[in-house]
CSV table of C-alpha atoms and ligand atoms in Angstrom, one decimal:
chain,number,residue,atom,x,y,z
A,1,MET,CA,27.5,4.5,-4.0
A,2,ARG,CA,27.8,5.7,-0.5
A,3,THR,CA,27.1,9.1,1.1
A,4,ALA,CA,29.8,11.3,2.6
A,5,ARG,CA,27.6,11.7,5.7
A,6,PRO,CA,25.5,8.8,7.1
A,7,ALA,CA,21.9,9.2,6.2
A,8,GLY,CA,18.6,7.3,6.2
A,9,ILE,CA,14.8,7.4,6.1
A,10,VAL,CA,13.5,9.5,8.9
A,11,GLY,CA,9.9,9.3,7.9
A,12,TYR,CA,7.7,7.4,5.4
A,13,GLY,CA,4.2,7.6,4.2
A,14,ALA,CA,2.0,5.6,1.7
A,15,TYR,CA,-1.1,6.2,-0.3
A,16,VAL,CA,-3.5,3.9,-2.2
A,17,PRO,CA,-6.8,5.3,-3.4
A,18,ARG,CA,-10.0,3.6,-2.3
A,19,PRO,CA,-11.7,2.4,-5.5
A,20,ARG,CA,-10.9,-1.1,-6.8
A,21,VAL,CA,-11.8,-2.7,-10.0
A,22,ARG,CA,-11.9,-6.4,-10.5
A,23,ALA,CA,-9.5,-7.7,-13.2
A,24,SER,CA,-12.4,-10.0,-14.3
A,25,SER,CA,-14.6,-6.9,-15.1
A,26,ILE,CA,-11.8,-5.5,-17.3
A,27,ALA,CA,-11.3,-8.9,-19.0
A,28,ALA,CA,-15.0,-9.4,-19.5
A,29,ALA,CA,-15.4,-6.0,-21.3
A,30,TRP,CA,-12.8,-7.0,-23.8
A,31,GLY,CA,-13.9,-10.6,-24.3
A,32,ARG,CA,-10.8,-12.0,-22.6
A,33,GLU,CA,-10.8,-15.2,-20.6
A,34,ALA,CA,-11.2,-14.7,-16.9
A,35,ALA,CA,-8.8,-17.6,-16.0
A,36,HIS,CA,-5.2,-16.8,-15.2
A,37,LEU,CA,-5.6,-13.0,-14.7
A,38,PRO,CA,-2.4,-11.5,-13.2
A,39,VAL,CA,-4.1,-9.9,-10.2
A,40,ARG,CA,-7.6,-10.2,-8.7
A,41,GLU,CA,-8.2,-6.4,-8.5
A,42,LYS,CA,-6.4,-3.1,-8.9
A,43,SER,CA,-6.6,0.3,-7.3
A,44,VAL,CA,-8.1,3.2,-9.2
A,45,PRO,CA,-8.0,6.9,-8.3
A,46,GLY,CA,-11.2,8.6,-7.3
A,47,LEU,CA,-12.6,11.4,-9.5
A,48,ASP,CA,-11.0,14.0,-7.3
A,49,GLU,CA,-7.6,12.4,-7.2
A,50,ASP,CA,-4.4,12.4,-9.3
A,51,ALA,CA,-0.7,11.9,-8.7
A,52,VAL,CA,-0.4,15.2,-6.9
A,53,THR,CA,-3.2,14.7,-4.4
A,54,MET,CA,-1.9,11.2,-3.7
A,55,ALA,CA,1.7,12.4,-3.3
A,56,ILE,CA,0.4,15.1,-0.8
A,57,GLU,CA,-1.1,12.5,1.4
A,58,ALA,CA,1.9,10.2,1.3
A,59,ALA,CA,4.2,13.2,2.0
A,60,ARG,CA,2.0,14.1,5.0
A,61,GLY,CA,2.5,10.6,6.4
A,62,ALA,CA,6.2,10.8,6.0
A,63,VAL,CA,6.4,14.2,7.7
A,64,ALA,CA,4.1,13.0,10.5
A,65,ARG,CA,6.3,9.9,11.2
A,66,SER,CA,9.5,12.0,11.2
A,67,GLY,CA,8.3,14.7,13.6
A,68,VAL,CA,10.4,17.2,11.4
A,69,ALA,CA,9.0,20.7,11.0
A,70,PRO,CA,8.0,20.9,7.3
A,71,ASP,CA,9.8,24.2,6.9
A,72,ARG,CA,13.1,22.4,7.5
A,73,ILE,CA,12.7,20.2,4.4
A,74,ARG,CA,15.0,21.5,1.6
A,75,ALA,CA,13.8,19.4,-1.3
A,76,VAL,CA,10.5,17.9,-2.5
A,77,TRP,CA,11.1,15.6,-5.5
A,78,VAL,CA,8.2,13.8,-7.1
A,79,GLY,CA,8.8,10.9,-9.5
A,80,SER,CA,5.8,10.0,-11.6
A,81,GLU,CA,4.7,9.2,-15.1
A,82,SER,CA,1.2,10.6,-14.6
A,83,LYS,CA,1.8,14.2,-13.8
A,84,PRO,CA,-1.5,16.2,-14.0
A,85,TYR,CA,0.2,19.0,-15.9
A,86,ALA,CA,2.4,18.5,-18.9
A,87,VAL,CA,4.1,21.8,-18.0
A,88,LYS,CA,4.0,22.9,-14.3
A,89,PRO,CA,5.8,21.1,-11.6
A,90,SER,CA,3.9,18.7,-9.2
A,91,GLY,CA,6.6,19.2,-6.6
A,92,THR,CA,5.6,22.9,-5.9
A,93,ILE,CA,2.0,21.9,-5.2
A,94,VAL,CA,3.1,19.1,-2.8
A,95,ALA,CA,5.7,21.4,-1.2
A,96,GLU,CA,3.1,24.1,-0.6
A,97,ALA,CA,0.5,21.6,0.7
A,98,ILE,CA,2.9,20.2,3.3
A,99,GLY,CA,4.2,23.6,4.4
A,100,ALA,CA,7.7,23.2,3.1
A,101,THR,CA,7.6,26.4,0.9
A,102,PRO,CA,9.3,28.7,0.1
A,103,TRP,CA,12.9,27.8,1.0
A,104,VAL,CA,12.9,24.5,-0.6
A,105,SER,CA,14.0,22.9,-3.9
A,106,ALA,CA,11.2,21.2,-5.9
A,107,ALA,CA,11.2,19.2,-9.1
A,108,ASP,CA,9.5,16.4,-10.9
A,109,LEU,CA,11.6,13.4,-12.0
A,110,GLU,CA,10.9,11.1,-14.8
A,111,PHE,CA,12.2,7.6,-15.7
A,112,ALA,CA,9.1,5.5,-16.3
A,113,CYS,CA,8.6,3.3,-13.2
A,114,LYS,CA,12.0,4.2,-11.8
A,115,ALA,CA,11.2,7.9,-11.2
A,116,GLY,CA,10.3,7.3,-7.6
A,117,SER,CA,13.5,5.6,-6.6
A,118,GLU,CA,15.4,8.3,-8.5
A,119,ALA,CA,13.7,10.9,-6.3
A,120,MET,CA,14.7,8.9,-3.3
A,121,GLN,CA,18.4,8.7,-4.4
A,122,ALA,CA,18.5,12.4,-5.1
A,123,ALA,CA,17.0,13.2,-1.7
A,124,LEU,CA,19.5,10.8,-0.1
A,125,ALA,CA,22.3,12.6,-1.9
A,126,PHE,CA,21.1,16.0,-0.8
A,127,VAL,CA,21.3,14.9,2.8
A,128,GLY,CA,24.3,12.6,2.4
A,129,SER,CA,26.4,15.4,0.9
A,130,GLY,CA,25.6,17.7,3.8
A,131,MET,CA,23.7,20.2,1.6
A,132,ALA,CA,20.5,19.7,3.6
A,133,ASP,CA,19.3,18.0,6.7
A,134,TYR,CA,16.0,16.8,5.2
A,135,ALA,CA,14.8,16.0,1.7
A,136,LEU,CA,11.7,14.3,0.5
A,137,GLY,CA,11.6,11.7,-2.4
A,138,ILE,CA,8.2,10.5,-3.7
A,139,GLY,CA,7.1,8.0,-6.2
A,140,MET,CA,3.4,8.2,-7.1
A,141,ASP,CA,1.3,7.2,-10.1
A,142,ALA,CA,-2.2,7.0,-11.4
A,143,ALA,CA,-1.0,4.6,-14.0
A,144,GLN,CA,-1.9,5.0,-17.7
A,145,SER,CA,-2.9,2.0,-19.8
A,146,LYS,CA,-4.6,1.7,-23.1
A,147,PRO,CA,-8.2,0.3,-22.9
A,148,GLY,CA,-8.0,-3.3,-24.1
A,149,ASP,CA,-4.2,-3.6,-23.6
A,150,ALA,CA,-2.9,-6.4,-21.3
A,151,LEU,CA,-1.4,-3.7,-19.0
A,152,GLU,CA,-5.0,-2.4,-18.3
A,153,LEU,CA,-5.4,-5.5,-16.1
A,154,THR,CA,-2.7,-4.4,-13.7
A,155,ALA,CA,-2.0,-0.6,-14.2
A,156,ALA,CA,-3.0,0.8,-10.7
A,157,ALA,CA,-2.8,3.9,-8.5
A,158,GLY,CA,-0.7,4.6,-5.4
A,159,GLY,CA,2.8,5.1,-4.1
A,160,ALA,CA,4.9,6.3,-1.2
A,161,ALA,CA,7.0,9.1,0.1
A,162,PHE,CA,10.3,8.9,2.0
A,163,LEU,CA,11.8,11.7,4.0
A,164,PHE,CA,15.6,11.4,4.2
A,165,GLY,CA,17.6,12.8,7.0
A,166,PRO,CA,20.7,12.3,9.2
A,167,ALA,CA,21.4,8.7,10.2
A,168,GLU,CA,21.1,9.5,14.0
A,169,GLU,CA,17.4,10.3,13.4
A,170,ALA,CA,16.7,7.5,10.9
A,171,LEU,CA,14.1,4.8,11.1
A,172,ALA,CA,16.2,2.9,8.5
A,173,VAL,CA,19.8,3.8,7.7
A,174,VAL,CA,21.0,3.6,4.1
A,175,GLU,CA,24.1,1.4,3.8
A,176,ALA,CA,24.7,2.0,0.1
A,177,THR,CA,22.9,2.3,-3.2
A,178,ALA,CA,23.7,1.4,-6.9
A,179,SER,CA,22.2,2.4,-10.2
A,180,TYR,CA,22.4,0.4,-13.5
A,181,VAL,CA,21.1,2.1,-16.7
A,182,THR,CA,21.3,1.3,-20.4
A,183,ASP,CA,19.3,2.7,-23.3
A,184,THR,CA,16.7,0.0,-24.0
A,185,PRO,CA,13.5,0.7,-25.9
A,186,ASP,CA,11.0,-1.6,-24.0
A,187,PHE,CA,8.3,0.9,-23.3
A,188,PHE,CA,7.6,4.5,-24.3
A,189,ARG,CA,5.1,7.2,-24.9
A,190,ARG,CA,5.4,10.0,-27.4
A,191,GLN,CA,4.3,13.6,-26.6
A,192,HIS,CA,0.6,14.4,-27.0
A,193,LEU,CA,-0.4,10.7,-26.9
A,194,HIS,CA,-2.5,9.3,-24.1
A,195,TYR,CA,-1.1,5.8,-23.7
A,196,PRO,CA,2.4,4.2,-23.8
A,197,GLU,CA,3.5,1.6,-26.3
A,198,HIS,CA,5.6,-1.6,-25.8
A,199,GLY,CA,8.8,-2.4,-27.7
A,200,HIS,CA,7.7,-6.0,-27.6
A,201,ARG,CA,11.0,-7.7,-28.4
A,202,PHE,CA,12.5,-5.8,-25.4
A,203,THR,CA,9.9,-6.6,-22.8
A,204,GLY,CA,11.0,-8.9,-19.9
A,205,GLU,CA,14.4,-10.5,-20.2
A,206,PRO,CA,16.5,-7.8,-21.8
A,207,SER,CA,14.8,-5.0,-19.7
A,208,TYR,CA,13.1,-5.8,-16.4
A,209,PHE,CA,15.1,-8.9,-15.6
A,210,ALA,CA,18.5,-7.9,-16.9
A,211,HIS,CA,18.5,-4.5,-15.2
A,212,SER,CA,17.0,-5.6,-11.9
A,213,ARG,CA,19.5,-8.5,-11.6
A,214,ALA,CA,22.5,-6.2,-12.5
A,215,ALA,CA,21.6,-3.4,-10.1
A,216,SER,CA,20.9,-6.0,-7.3
A,217,ARG,CA,24.1,-8.1,-7.9
A,218,GLY,CA,26.2,-4.9,-8.2
A,219,LEU,CA,25.0,-3.7,-4.8
A,220,LEU,CA,25.4,-7.1,-3.1
A,221,GLU,CA,28.9,-7.5,-4.5
A,222,GLY,CA,29.9,-4.0,-3.5
A,223,LEU,CA,28.7,-4.7,0.1
A,224,GLY,CA,30.1,-8.3,0.1
A,225,ARG,CA,26.6,-9.7,1.0
A,226,ARG,CA,24.4,-12.5,-0.1
A,227,PRO,CA,20.6,-12.5,-0.3
A,228,ALA,CA,20.5,-14.6,2.9
A,229,ASP,CA,21.9,-11.6,4.8
A,230,TYR,CA,18.6,-9.8,4.3
A,231,ARG,CA,15.4,-10.2,6.3
A,232,TRP,CA,13.3,-8.5,3.6
A,233,ALA,CA,13.5,-7.8,-0.1
A,234,VAL,CA,11.5,-5.5,-2.4
A,235,PHE,CA,11.6,-5.4,-6.2
A,236,HIS,CA,9.7,-3.5,-8.8
A,237,GLN,CA,6.4,-5.3,-9.3
A,238,PRO,CA,4.8,-5.0,-12.7
A,239,ASN,CA,2.9,-8.2,-11.9
A,240,PRO,CA,3.3,-11.0,-9.3
A,241,LYS,CA,5.1,-13.4,-11.7
A,242,PHE,CA,8.0,-11.0,-12.8
A,243,MET,CA,8.7,-9.9,-9.2
A,244,ARG,CA,8.8,-13.6,-8.0
A,245,ARG,CA,11.0,-14.7,-10.9
A,246,VAL,CA,13.6,-12.0,-10.4
A,247,ALA,CA,13.7,-12.6,-6.7
A,248,ALA,CA,14.2,-16.3,-7.3
A,249,ASP,CA,16.9,-15.6,-10.0
A,250,LEU,CA,18.8,-13.7,-7.4
A,251,GLY,CA,18.3,-16.2,-4.6
A,252,PHE,CA,15.7,-14.4,-2.5
A,253,THR,CA,12.9,-16.5,-1.0
A,254,GLU,CA,9.1,-16.0,-1.0
A,255,GLU,CA,9.4,-15.3,2.8
A,256,GLN,CA,11.7,-12.3,2.1
A,257,ILE,CA,9.5,-10.7,-0.5
A,258,ALA,CA,6.0,-11.5,0.9
A,259,ALA,CA,5.6,-8.4,3.1
A,260,GLY,CA,6.4,-6.0,0.3
A,261,ALA,CA,4.4,-7.8,-2.4
A,262,VAL,CA,1.7,-5.1,-2.7
A,263,VAL,CA,1.1,-5.9,-6.4
A,264,ASP,CA,-0.7,-9.1,-5.3
A,265,ARG,CA,-3.4,-6.9,-3.8
A,266,ILE,CA,-3.7,-3.8,-5.9
A,267,GLY,CA,-1.7,-4.2,-9.1
A,268,ASN,CA,1.2,-2.3,-10.5
A,269,THR,CA,1.5,1.3,-9.3
A,270,TYR,CA,4.4,2.1,-11.7
A,271,SER,CA,6.6,4.7,-10.1
A,272,GLY,CA,4.9,3.9,-6.8
A,273,ALA,CA,5.2,0.2,-6.9
A,274,SER,CA,8.6,-0.6,-5.4
A,275,LEU,CA,8.3,2.3,-2.9
A,276,LEU,CA,4.9,1.1,-1.7
A,277,GLY,CA,6.5,-2.3,-1.2
A,278,LEU,CA,9.2,-0.7,0.9
A,279,ALA,CA,6.7,1.2,3.0
A,280,ALA,CA,4.8,-2.1,3.6
A,281,VAL,CA,8.1,-3.7,4.8
A,282,LEU,CA,8.8,-0.7,7.1
A,283,ASP,CA,5.4,-1.3,8.6
A,284,THR,CA,6.6,-4.7,9.8
A,285,ALA,CA,10.4,-4.7,10.0
A,286,ARG,CA,12.1,-5.0,13.3
A,287,GLU,CA,15.2,-3.3,14.7
A,288,GLY,CA,18.3,-4.6,13.0
A,289,ASP,CA,16.5,-6.1,10.0
A,290,ARG,CA,18.3,-5.7,6.7
A,291,ILE,CA,16.1,-4.6,3.8
A,292,PHE,CA,17.1,-5.0,0.2
A,293,PHE,CA,15.4,-2.8,-2.4
A,294,CYS,CA,15.6,-2.7,-6.2
A,295,SER,CA,13.4,-0.6,-8.5
A,296,TYR,CA,13.0,-0.9,-12.3
A,297,GLY,CA,12.0,1.7,-14.9
A,298,SER,CA,11.6,1.1,-18.6
A,299,GLY,CA,14.0,2.8,-20.9
A,300,ALA,CA,15.8,1.2,-18.9
A,301,GLY,CA,17.4,1.0,-15.4
A,302,SER,CA,17.3,0.0,-11.8
A,303,ASP,CA,18.3,1.6,-8.5
A,304,SER,CA,19.1,-0.7,-5.6
A,305,PHE,CA,19.3,0.3,-1.9
A,306,SER,CA,20.5,-1.5,1.2
A,307,PHE,CA,18.8,-0.5,4.4
A,308,VAL,CA,19.0,-1.4,8.1
A,309,ALA,CA,16.0,-0.8,10.4
A,310,THR,CA,16.8,1.1,13.6
A,311,PRO,CA,15.2,1.1,17.1
A,312,ARG,CA,13.3,4.3,16.2
A,313,LEU,CA,11.2,2.5,13.5
A,314,ALA,CA,8.6,0.9,15.8
A,315,ALA,CA,7.7,4.0,17.7
A,316,ALA,CA,7.2,6.1,14.5
A,317,ARG,CA,4.7,3.8,12.9
A,318,ALA,CA,1.5,5.0,14.7
A,319,ALA,CA,1.8,8.6,13.4
A,320,ALA,CA,0.4,7.7,10.0
A,321,PRO,CA,-1.8,5.1,8.4
A,322,SER,CA,0.0,1.8,7.4
A,323,VAL,CA,0.0,0.4,3.9
A,324,ASP,CA,-2.5,-2.2,5.2
A,325,ASP,CA,-4.8,0.6,6.4
A,326,TYR,CA,-5.0,1.9,2.9
A,327,LEU,CA,-5.3,-1.6,1.3
A,328,GLU,CA,-8.2,-2.4,3.6
A,329,ASN,CA,-9.9,1.0,3.0
A,330,ARG,CA,-11.4,-0.2,-0.3
A,331,ARG,CA,-14.6,0.2,-2.3
A,332,ALA,CA,-15.4,-2.2,-5.1
A,333,ILE,CA,-16.3,-0.4,-8.4
A,334,GLY,CA,-19.5,-1.7,-10.0
A,335,ASP,CA,-18.4,-2.4,-13.5
A,336,TYR,CA,-16.0,-1.5,-16.4
A,337,GLY,CA,-18.1,1.6,-17.2
A,338,GLU,CA,-17.6,3.1,-13.8
A,339,TYR,CA,-13.9,2.3,-14.1
A,340,LEU,CA,-13.7,4.2,-17.4
A,341,ARG,CA,-15.4,7.1,-15.7
A,342,LEU,CA,-13.0,7.2,-12.8
A,343,SER,CA,-10.0,6.8,-15.0
A,344,ARG,CA,-11.3,9.8,-17.1
A,345,LYS,CA,-11.1,7.6,-20.2
A,346,ILE,CA,-14.5,8.7,-21.5
A,347,ARG,CA,-14.3,11.6,-24.0
A,348,MET,CA,-17.4,13.4,-25.1
A,349,LEU,CA,-17.6,13.6,-28.8
B,1,MET,CA,-12.1,30.2,-9.3
B,2,GLU,CA,-10.1,33.1,-10.7
B,3,LEU,CA,-6.4,32.5,-10.8
B,4,PRO,CA,-5.3,35.4,-8.6
B,5,ARG,CA,-7.8,34.4,-5.9
B,6,TYR,CA,-6.7,30.7,-6.1
B,7,HIS,CA,-3.1,31.8,-5.7
B,8,ARG,CA,-3.9,34.1,-2.8
B,9,MET,CA,-5.9,31.3,-1.0
B,10,ARG,CA,-3.5,28.4,-1.7
B,11,ARG,CA,-2.4,28.0,1.9
B,12,ALA,CA,-5.9,27.9,3.2
B,13,LEU,CA,-7.0,25.6,0.4
B,14,TYR,CA,-4.1,23.2,0.3
B,15,ARG,CA,-3.3,22.8,4.0
B,16,LEU,CA,-6.1,24.4,6.0
B,17,GLU,CA,-4.0,27.3,7.1
B,18,GLY,CA,-6.2,29.9,9.0
B,19,THR,CA,-5.3,32.7,11.4
B,20,SER,CA,-5.2,33.2,15.1
B,21,CYS,CA,-5.5,36.4,17.2
B,22,PRO,CA,-2.4,37.1,19.3
B,23,SER,CA,-4.6,39.1,21.9
B,24,CYS,CA,-7.5,36.7,22.5
B,25,SER,CA,-6.1,33.5,20.8
B,26,ARG,CA,-9.3,33.0,18.8
B,27,ARG,CA,-8.7,31.0,15.7
B,28,PHE,CA,-10.3,31.6,12.3
B,29,PHE,CA,-11.0,29.6,9.3
B,30,PRO,CA,-11.3,30.8,6.5
B,31,PRO,CA,-8.5,33.1,7.6
B,32,ARG,CA,-9.5,36.6,8.7
B,33,ALA,CA,-7.4,39.7,8.6
B,34,VAL,CA,-9.0,41.4,11.6
B,35,CYS,CA,-10.2,39.8,14.9
B,36,PRO,CA,-13.9,40.6,15.3
B,37,ALA,CA,-13.7,40.4,19.1
B,38,CYS,CA,-10.7,42.6,19.6
B,39,ARG,CA,-11.2,44.7,16.5
B,40,LYS,CA,-7.4,44.4,15.9
B,41,GLY,CA,-5.4,43.3,12.9
B,42,GLY,CA,-2.0,41.6,13.0
B,43,LEU,CA,-3.4,38.1,13.0
B,44,GLU,CA,-0.9,35.3,12.7
B,45,PRO,CA,-1.0,32.2,10.3
B,46,PHE,CA,-2.4,29.2,12.1
B,47,PRO,CA,-2.1,25.7,10.8
B,48,PHE,CA,-5.2,23.7,11.7
B,49,SER,CA,-4.7,20.0,12.4
B,50,GLY,CA,-7.4,19.0,9.9
B,51,ARG,CA,-9.1,16.8,12.4
B,52,GLY,CA,-12.7,17.4,13.3
B,53,THR,CA,-16.2,15.9,13.5
B,54,LEU,CA,-19.1,16.0,11.0
B,55,TYR,CA,-21.5,18.7,12.2
B,56,SER,CA,-23.9,18.4,9.3
B,57,TYR,CA,-24.0,16.9,5.7
B,58,THR,CA,-26.0,16.5,2.6
B,59,ARG,CA,-25.7,14.6,-0.7
B,60,ILE,CA,-25.7,16.6,-4.0
B,61,THR,CA,-27.2,14.8,-6.9
B,62,GLN,CA,-28.2,17.9,-9.0
B,63,ALA,CA,-24.8,19.5,-9.2
B,64,PRO,CA,-24.1,23.1,-10.2
B,65,ARG,CA,-22.5,24.0,-13.5
B,66,GLY,CA,-18.9,22.8,-13.5
B,67,PHE,CA,-19.4,20.0,-11.0
B,68,ALA,CA,-21.8,17.7,-12.9
B,69,SER,CA,-19.0,15.4,-13.9
B,70,VAL,CA,-18.2,14.5,-10.2
B,71,ALA,CA,-21.9,14.2,-9.0
B,72,PRO,CA,-23.2,12.7,-7.0
B,73,TYR,CA,-21.1,13.9,-4.1
B,74,ALA,CA,-21.5,14.9,-0.4
B,75,VAL,CA,-20.8,18.2,1.2
B,76,GLY,CA,-20.8,18.9,4.9
B,77,MET,CA,-20.0,21.2,7.8
B,78,VAL,CA,-17.1,20.1,10.0
B,79,ARG,CA,-16.4,21.2,13.5
B,80,LEU,CA,-12.6,21.5,13.7
B,81,GLU,CA,-10.8,20.3,16.8
B,82,GLU,CA,-9.5,23.8,17.3
B,83,GLY,CA,-13.0,25.4,17.2
B,84,PRO,CA,-14.1,26.8,13.8
B,85,LEU,CA,-16.9,25.4,11.8
B,86,VAL,CA,-16.0,24.8,8.1
B,87,SER,CA,-18.2,24.0,5.2
B,88,ALA,CA,-16.4,21.7,2.7
B,89,PRO,CA,-16.9,19.0,0.2
B,90,LEU,CA,-16.6,15.5,1.6
B,91,ALA,CA,-14.4,12.8,0.1
B,92,ASP,CA,-14.5,9.0,-0.1
B,93,THR,CA,-18.1,8.8,1.0
B,94,ASP,CA,-19.4,6.3,-1.5
B,95,GLY,CA,-20.9,3.3,0.3
B,96,ILE,CA,-20.4,4.9,3.7
B,97,ASP,CA,-23.2,5.8,6.1
B,98,LEU,CA,-22.4,9.3,7.1
B,99,SER,CA,-23.5,10.3,10.6
B,100,ILE,CA,-23.4,13.5,12.6
B,101,GLY,CA,-20.5,13.5,15.0
B,102,MET,CA,-18.4,11.0,13.0
B,103,PRO,CA,-14.6,11.8,13.1
B,104,VAL,CA,-13.3,13.2,9.8
B,105,GLU,CA,-10.0,14.5,8.6
B,106,MET,CA,-8.8,16.9,5.9
B,107,VAL,CA,-7.4,15.7,2.6
B,108,THR,CA,-6.2,17.7,-0.4
B,109,ARG,CA,-8.1,16.8,-3.5
B,110,ARG,CA,-9.0,18.2,-7.0
B,111,ILE,CA,-11.8,20.7,-6.3
B,112,HIS,CA,-12.5,22.1,-9.7
B,113,GLU,CA,-11.3,22.3,-13.2
B,114,ALA,CA,-13.1,24.9,-15.4
B,115,SER,CA,-11.7,23.6,-18.7
B,116,GLU,CA,-9.2,21.2,-20.2
B,117,ASN,CA,-6.7,24.1,-20.8
B,118,GLY,CA,-7.2,25.9,-17.5
B,119,PRO,CA,-5.6,25.4,-14.1
B,120,ILE,CA,-6.6,22.5,-11.8
B,121,VAL,CA,-7.8,23.9,-8.5
B,122,TYR,CA,-6.7,21.8,-5.5
B,123,GLY,CA,-8.2,22.3,-2.1
B,124,TYR,CA,-9.4,20.7,1.1
B,125,LYS,CA,-12.1,18.1,1.5
B,126,PHE,CA,-12.9,16.0,4.6
B,127,ARG,CA,-13.2,12.2,4.6
B,128,PRO,CA,-14.2,9.7,7.2
B,129,ARG,CA,-11.1,9.4,9.4
B,130,LEU,CA,-8.8,6.4,8.6
B,131,ARG,CA,-7.4,4.2,11.4
B,132,PRO,CA,-5.3,4.9,13.3
B,133,PRO,CA,-6.2,8.5,14.3
B,134,ARG,CA,-3.3,10.8,13.4
B,135,GLN,CA,-1.3,12.0,16.3
C,1,ZN,ZN1,-8.8,38.7,19.3
């Protein structure tokens, strides 16, 4: 899919909360072996943080890097599976906090871990159709996981925001995008329940791998490109192994995915994961670099994007903290008990 | 915080929007409706940058009702770059040695939640400034 009017990312911002819990602390609490844990530690929101506060900070970074006056932004779309309210948009709070209200569209998008890239695609389309000059797409999660579940070892907090605008002002221009969706029951959460469930038979190959590969190959074929034409590649990263396997299946190398492999350091930030990887790549990409991006969300589907970094990228970086600034701003949580407290998993009976 | 007051204060709470006096250009936070120097109304909204330095601080261990679940926490007074002195909760201070004069920056966080079925109140806090300083 291509836009009628050339468009791209004019600003980006990231956020990762400061607390980190060691995967070994979680494993120990449930009597699991500490060998072969998927990640060393994962990020956890502070007691005063949620998907909205984290989205606000990432959005501020995106606006600061763009230099765009916030009242010129015509859409604030937040993709998340950890909205603080069941009914009440997160987008309005974010829009108000960055000064984009009241002449702005706002909404929350939902598609498991693909909600963030969906918000990006919608923002791109708003600009690319000529309906607006600037639109913000955010993917942010304080990921939910059932205590004792394998996902608890990786379910993390963080994400990124991308402000889309005209190609002439872009830090990275969008060449094209593709979406690939089927109805696949690999992961779901019913109303009024706290934690999601797996459709075990559908985990992995028929879901993450099949959809990521299809959306990636569709975009590459549409553009007449090969993986070697890209300097960088970012995939959804539920764990280090899946991300590396799908990259290898498609013919991308470790060198291409290393800069965006944020999962290795903080775990899986769900709707934020692929976006945070893209932000980390924009922190290091040079003018002319091609960037391949593919998200994945259970349910299931993938959105793929092809970007080219422009000469404006380098100069915009200093206006907001880098992904690395956030990764290094860490505080180790003492034990599993403190982790439960921060995750609000303790209920008073 | 009562819902109508929260709604009225949202720009100040979420993004540190104060007011400035068009006659003497004094800036106010929290926002004032009348300039005490000129004794005139008609003040205009003024967006503070959120950057400042820590003027004073203390750590709360015996929290008031409604805040016990987040204790211990720090509160401080911050001298904003644009002049006003603001008292506010501090964020991300665990394990950090706070010191008078240290650079801080505004972040929007959850401030209060009276009950499980009530509104979540978001508002400003200040945290030790991240590198690089925002421009
Ligand atoms: Zn005055």
